[in-house]
Every structure is written in C-alpha cells, then in structure tokens.
Short mmCIF file of C-alpha atoms in Angstrom, two decimals:
data_model
loop_
_atom_site.label_atom_id
_atom_site.label_comp_id
_atom_site.label_asym_id
_atom_site.label_seq_id
_atom_site.Cartn_x
_atom_site.Cartn_y
_atom_site.Cartn_z
CA MET A 199 0.26 0.06 -0.19
CA ALA A 200 1.54 3.18 -1.51
CA THR A 201 1.17 6.31 0.14
CA SER A 202 0.96 9.60 -2.45
CA ALA A 203 2.87 12.78 -2.59
CA GLY A 204 0.05 14.48 -1.56
CA MET A 205 -0.58 12.25 2.00
CA ALA A 206 2.35 12.19 2.49
CA ARG A 207 2.52 15.94 3.16
CA VAL A 208 -0.81 16.07 5.11
CA LEU A 209 1.18 13.72 7.02
CA ARG A 210 4.09 15.42 7.98
CA ASP A 211 2.02 18.27 8.62
CA MET A 212 0.14 16.27 11.55
CA SER A 213 3.23 14.18 12.67
CA ALA A 214 4.46 17.75 13.53
CA ARG A 215 0.72 18.86 15.48
CA SER A 216 0.72 21.80 12.78
CA GLY A 217 -2.61 23.79 12.79
CA PRO A 218 -5.12 23.86 16.47
CA GLY A 219 -6.87 21.15 17.46
CA LEU A 220 -6.13 17.78 19.05
CA ILE A 221 -4.90 16.15 15.59
CA GLY A 222 -3.02 19.10 13.65
CA GLY A 223 -2.78 19.28 10.05
CA ASN A 224 -4.90 20.69 7.29
CA PRO A 225 -8.23 18.94 6.67
CA LEU A 226 -9.34 20.86 3.39
CA GLU A 227 -6.06 19.80 2.51
CA CYS A 228 -6.58 16.31 3.57
CA ALA A 229 -10.00 16.05 1.43
CA ARG A 230 -8.45 17.69 -1.75
CA VAL A 231 -5.64 15.38 -1.51
CA LEU A 232 -8.27 11.69 -1.41
CA GLY A 233 -10.88 13.34 -3.88
CA VAL A 234 -13.60 14.96 -1.88
CA ASP A 235 -15.80 17.82 -0.59
CA GLY A 236 -14.70 17.18 3.26
CA VAL A 237 -13.25 15.32 5.96
CA ALA A 238 -14.44 15.04 9.89
CA VAL A 239 -12.57 13.48 12.51
CA SER A 240 -15.04 11.49 15.17
CA LEU A 241 -14.16 9.28 18.35
CA ALA A 242 -15.18 7.56 21.25
CA THR A 243 -15.52 8.78 24.31
CA ALA A 244 -17.17 7.61 28.15
CA GLY A 245 -21.05 5.67 27.58
CA SER A 246 -19.97 5.54 23.64
CA LEU A 247 -20.37 9.09 22.85
CA SER A 248 -18.77 10.22 19.57
CA GLU A 249 -16.92 13.26 19.51
CA LEU A 250 -16.21 15.00 16.93
CA VAL A 251 -12.22 16.78 17.06
CA TRP A 252 -11.35 17.23 12.98
CA SER A 253 -13.36 18.29 9.99
CA SER A 254 -13.35 20.85 7.26
CA PRO A 255 -15.41 23.67 7.84
CA GLY A 256 -18.93 23.09 6.81
CA VAL A 257 -21.10 19.92 5.73
CA SER A 258 -17.98 17.20 6.67
CA GLU A 259 -19.61 19.72 10.81
CA ARG A 260 -23.30 19.35 9.97
CA LEU A 261 -22.68 15.48 8.87
CA GLU A 262 -21.12 14.50 12.25
CA ASP A 263 -23.55 16.04 14.21
CA GLU A 264 -27.05 14.49 11.95
CA GLN A 265 -25.18 11.16 12.52
CA TYR A 266 -25.11 12.13 16.20
CA THR A 267 -28.36 13.42 16.70
CA LEU A 268 -29.91 10.90 15.02
CA GLY A 269 -28.00 7.63 16.34
CA GLU A 270 -27.47 6.20 12.84
CA GLY A 271 -25.43 5.82 9.87
CA PRO A 272 -22.44 4.65 8.26
CA GLY A 273 -20.05 6.64 10.68
CA VAL A 274 -22.58 4.89 13.71
CA ASP A 275 -22.74 1.63 11.70
CA ALA A 276 -18.14 1.74 11.66
CA LEU A 277 -17.80 2.88 14.92
CA GLY A 278 -19.62 -0.53 15.94
CA SER A 279 -18.70 -2.85 13.77
CA CYS A 280 -15.14 -1.48 13.76
CA ALA A 281 -15.05 -2.13 9.52
CA VAL A 282 -14.91 0.48 6.55
CA VAL A 283 -18.26 1.63 5.79
CA VAL A 284 -18.40 2.54 1.89
CA GLU A 285 -21.03 3.72 0.45
CA PRO A 286 -20.17 5.21 -3.70
CA ASP A 287 -23.91 6.17 -3.89
CA LEU A 288 -26.08 7.18 -1.12
CA GLY A 289 -29.21 6.93 -3.99
CA ARG A 290 -28.76 2.83 -3.72
CA VAL A 291 -29.08 2.43 -0.07
CA ARG A 292 -32.41 1.02 1.39
CA PRO A 293 -34.34 3.90 3.13
CA ASP A 294 -34.90 1.29 5.51
CA ARG A 295 -30.77 1.18 6.34
CA TRP A 296 -30.51 5.05 7.80
CA PRO A 297 -34.17 5.50 8.10
CA ALA A 298 -33.29 8.97 9.81
CA LEU A 299 -30.24 10.20 8.40
CA LEU A 300 -31.25 9.68 4.62
CA PRO A 301 -33.96 12.56 4.08
CA ALA A 302 -30.94 15.04 6.31
CA LEU A 303 -28.39 13.66 3.82
CA THR A 304 -29.90 14.84 1.33
CA GLY A 305 -30.89 18.29 2.36
CA LEU A 306 -27.22 18.41 3.24
CA GLY A 307 -26.03 17.15 -1.07
CA VAL A 308 -24.58 14.77 0.28
CA ASP A 309 -24.37 12.03 -2.27
CA ALA A 310 -21.69 9.55 -1.18
CA LEU A 311 -19.76 8.67 2.67
CA PHE A 312 -16.71 6.96 3.16
CA CYS A 313 -16.05 5.85 6.64
CA PHE A 314 -12.54 3.97 7.27
CA PRO A 315 -12.49 3.20 12.27
CA LEU A 316 -9.40 3.92 14.05
CA ARG A 317 -8.48 0.98 14.86
CA ILE A 318 -5.81 0.25 17.53
CA GLY A 319 -6.36 -4.31 18.26
CA GLY A 320 -10.02 -5.31 18.59
CA ALA A 321 -11.36 -1.95 19.80
CA CYS A 322 -12.58 1.03 18.24
CA LEU A 323 -11.07 4.54 18.70
CA GLY A 324 -13.50 6.47 16.47
CA VAL A 325 -13.54 6.94 12.68
CA LEU A 326 -12.92 9.00 9.80
CA THR A 327 -15.32 10.14 7.64
CA ALA A 328 -15.17 11.31 4.31
CA GLN A 329 -18.10 12.12 2.35
CA ARG A 330 -18.98 14.30 -1.19
CA THR A 331 -21.60 16.38 -3.54
CA GLY A 332 -21.68 13.15 -6.86
CA VAL A 333 -21.74 10.14 -6.35
CA GLY A 334 -19.20 7.76 -7.66
CA PRO A 335 -15.92 5.31 -5.28
CA LEU A 336 -13.21 6.55 -4.66
CA THR A 337 -9.67 5.70 -7.06
CA GLY A 338 -7.24 3.01 -5.04
CA ALA A 339 -4.73 5.37 -4.60
CA ALA A 340 -7.21 7.04 -2.77
CA MET A 341 -8.73 4.04 -0.93
CA ASP A 342 -4.78 3.85 0.47
CA ASP A 343 -3.93 6.87 1.60
CA ALA A 344 -7.61 6.94 3.37
CA LEU A 345 -6.59 3.98 5.34
CA ILE A 346 -3.40 5.12 5.64
CA LEU A 347 -4.59 8.31 7.21
CA ALA A 348 -6.97 7.07 9.47
CA ALA A 349 -3.75 4.26 10.63
CA ALA A 350 -1.52 7.32 11.10
CA VAL A 351 -4.65 9.93 12.73
CA THR A 352 -4.63 6.25 15.33
CA ALA A 353 -1.16 7.19 16.11
CA VAL A 354 -1.80 10.98 16.66
CA VAL A 355 -4.25 9.85 19.52
CA LEU A 356 -2.88 7.08 21.29
CA ASP A 357 1.06 9.08 21.06
CA GLY A 358 -1.08 11.85 23.75
CA GLY A 359 0.23 15.02 24.59
CA GLU A 360 -1.29 18.20 26.05
CA HIS A 361 -4.75 18.45 23.34
CA ALA A 362 -5.09 14.00 24.09
CA ALA A 363 -4.94 15.29 27.63
CA ALA A 364 -6.88 17.65 27.84
CA PHE A 365 -9.43 15.65 25.49
CA ALA A 366 -9.62 11.95 27.63
CA SER A 367 -10.45 14.39 30.93
CA ALA A 368 -12.50 17.38 29.20
CA GLU A 369 -10.12 19.45 31.58
CA SER A 370 -11.11 22.46 28.77
CA ALA A 371 -14.73 22.77 26.93
CA ALA A 372 -13.21 23.88 24.09
CA GLN A 373 -11.12 20.59 23.61
CA LEU A 374 -14.94 18.97 23.40
CA HIS A 375 -17.20 20.59 20.11
CA ARG A 376 -19.92 19.02 22.05
CA ALA A 377 -18.84 19.52 25.24
CA VAL A 378 -22.38 21.23 26.68
CA VAL A 379 -23.79 18.34 25.48
CA HIS A 380 -22.09 15.92 27.67
CA GLN A 381 -23.14 18.69 30.14
CA ALA A 382 -26.77 18.66 29.42
CA SER A 383 -26.84 14.63 29.89
CA GLY A 384 -25.30 14.85 33.24
CA MET A 385 -28.24 17.35 33.84
CA ILE A 386 -30.82 15.20 32.61
CA SER A 387 -29.60 12.19 34.39
CA VAL A 388 -30.44 14.46 37.84
CA GLN A 389 -33.46 15.91 36.85
CA ALA A 390 -35.56 13.23 35.36
CA ARG A 391 -33.56 10.08 37.12
CA VAL A 392 -32.15 8.02 34.87
CA THR A 393 -28.85 7.56 33.52
CA VAL A 394 -26.47 9.68 31.42
CA ALA A 395 -26.78 6.55 28.57
CA GLN A 396 -30.54 7.38 29.35
CA ALA A 397 -30.36 10.47 29.52
CA LEU A 398 -28.81 11.57 25.62
CA VAL A 399 -32.22 9.05 24.45
CA LEU A 400 -34.11 12.13 25.86
CA LEU A 401 -32.30 14.81 24.81
CA ARG A 402 -31.93 13.47 21.10
CA ALA A 403 -35.75 12.73 21.07
CA HIS A 404 -36.54 15.93 21.41
CA ALA A 405 -33.68 17.69 19.03
CA TYR A 406 -35.91 15.49 16.69
CA ARG A 407 -38.87 15.50 17.62
CA HIS A 408 -38.85 19.36 17.18
CA GLU A 409 -36.56 19.23 14.19
CA LEU A 410 -33.68 21.44 16.22
CA PRO A 411 -29.63 21.07 16.67
CA LEU A 412 -29.14 19.66 19.00
CA MET A 413 -26.71 21.30 20.77
CA GLY A 414 -28.81 24.01 20.60
CA VAL A 415 -31.18 22.07 22.80
CA ALA A 416 -28.56 21.06 25.11
CA GLU A 417 -27.64 25.00 25.23
CA GLU A 418 -30.91 26.27 26.52
CA VAL A 419 -30.91 22.51 29.19
CA VAL A 420 -27.21 23.72 30.44
CA ALA A 421 -29.13 27.07 30.61
CA ARG A 422 -31.75 25.78 32.82
CA ARG A 423 -34.77 27.17 30.08
CA LEU A 424 -35.36 23.61 29.83
CA HIS A 425 -36.15 20.73 31.82
CA PHE A 426 -36.71 17.50 31.58
CA ARG A 427 -38.79 16.37 34.84
CA HIS A 428 -39.46 12.95 36.22
CA THR A 429 -43.33 11.13 36.56
CA ASP A 430 -43.98 8.55 38.68
CA ASP A 431 -44.28 6.48 35.39
CA GLY A 432 -40.54 7.43 35.29
CA PRO A 433 -38.88 9.80 32.65
CA ASP A 434 -41.02 11.86 30.65
CA PRO A 435 -39.46 13.67 27.23
CA SER A 436 -41.11 16.71 27.31
CA PHE A 437 -40.06 19.31 29.26
CA GLU A 438 -40.53 22.88 31.35
CA LYS A 439 -39.87 26.19 29.86
CA ARG A 440 -38.19 28.32 32.32
CA GLY A 441 -37.38 32.26 32.09
#
C-alpha cells in the first residue's frame, strides 16, 4: 500500500502537530488529496458518545452532528463494527437502513460517504469520515491514502500530548466540540432520574421531534431554560420551558 505525495505532505503536517486541535494538519488539504469535499474525525468517548475533534468546515461538521443526534449512519456503523463502511451512491442505499439520516443527507447535498474506523487491535477509537457531492467510488490510490490516514490519526490519538490529555480528561470545553451535550446529559440524568446514557436518548429525542440542533437544545438545558422532569411513570421526555 503506497502513500501519494499529497497524502505524505498531510501526514508530515499531522506529525509536526501543525494547526490547532487534537489532530493537527489541514483537513481541507486532506479532502483535496482524497478527492472528496470534506473529512471529519470523531472519537468514541465514555458512554459510547462520539466527539468531533477534526473536520473541514461546513457540511462535514453538520454531517457528524446529524449522525450524533440521530444515532444512526455509516459512521455509527463503522464505530460499532470496527469495519470500513463505503457507500459511493447513497441513492442506492435501502431507505430502512438509515431512515432518519438519509433525508438529512439529501438536504446536505451528500451523495457518497466513506468511513474508516480508527482501529487498535479489536477496539475502535473512532471514525474518519470522507463525504462528497457526486456519486462514485474513491480511486484505488485514494482508498490507500484514506486507510493510511486512518492509521496515522489513530497513532496521533494514542501518542498523547497536551491536546489528547485535555480531551481524555475533558478539562477544557474548548477541546470538546460537544462539551455542552455531555454537560446537559448529566443535568438531565439528575432531573429525570435516569442514567446518563438514557438522558442522552431523551435529549436526542427532543431535538429530533422538534427538528432542532442537538447542541442548541443542550445549551437550553445548561442555561436552565429547558427542564426534563421525572414522573411517577418514569422519565417524561416532555419539558418545561423556564425563564
């Protein structure tokens, strides 16, 4: 498996930790080398949450947030199976495979998705996702580059450093794209007397039902303008608007 000259430059920048954030390097340049419109890396965190740590701006970030909100999609499948998920033509995907996500992908203008797990042994640390407007597979060279990139990102995450330490300990909200979601899930857990995992389900359900961004709903919870309550019949996904 050979690395292209373009990907070699991306990997050098990543190795030097040039650029902000946990991964370093330039995701836009990475997307250009792979022949896609955008890339993103999300890591698995405690409670099976997935945290966006590196992405090209725009559609890739919104795609990751949609998968996170809905709890379904190729990235979710790649994380669960620790296997590559390649869909070069989303128009040919069965509607019941990702029933909530597929309409959202149409709205985002995403026609092809390629997800590569960040593997270490039998464990999956996260997923590298490449997306493109326009159907068609990656070239053989681009597939090789993507697999090499996924291995390199895995090595960067395992290597540690100050950014990785902050991520692992959640010391800095700036390091966590979805820190507010983590905080809101903890608050809902107390309010509704459920586990943090169940609290995230309630948060996602409310965002999906009302067609709102997940992080926007989480911000309402953290600001104490939105309150999930417990009833005698168990957690109630309805809410009280305050203030």
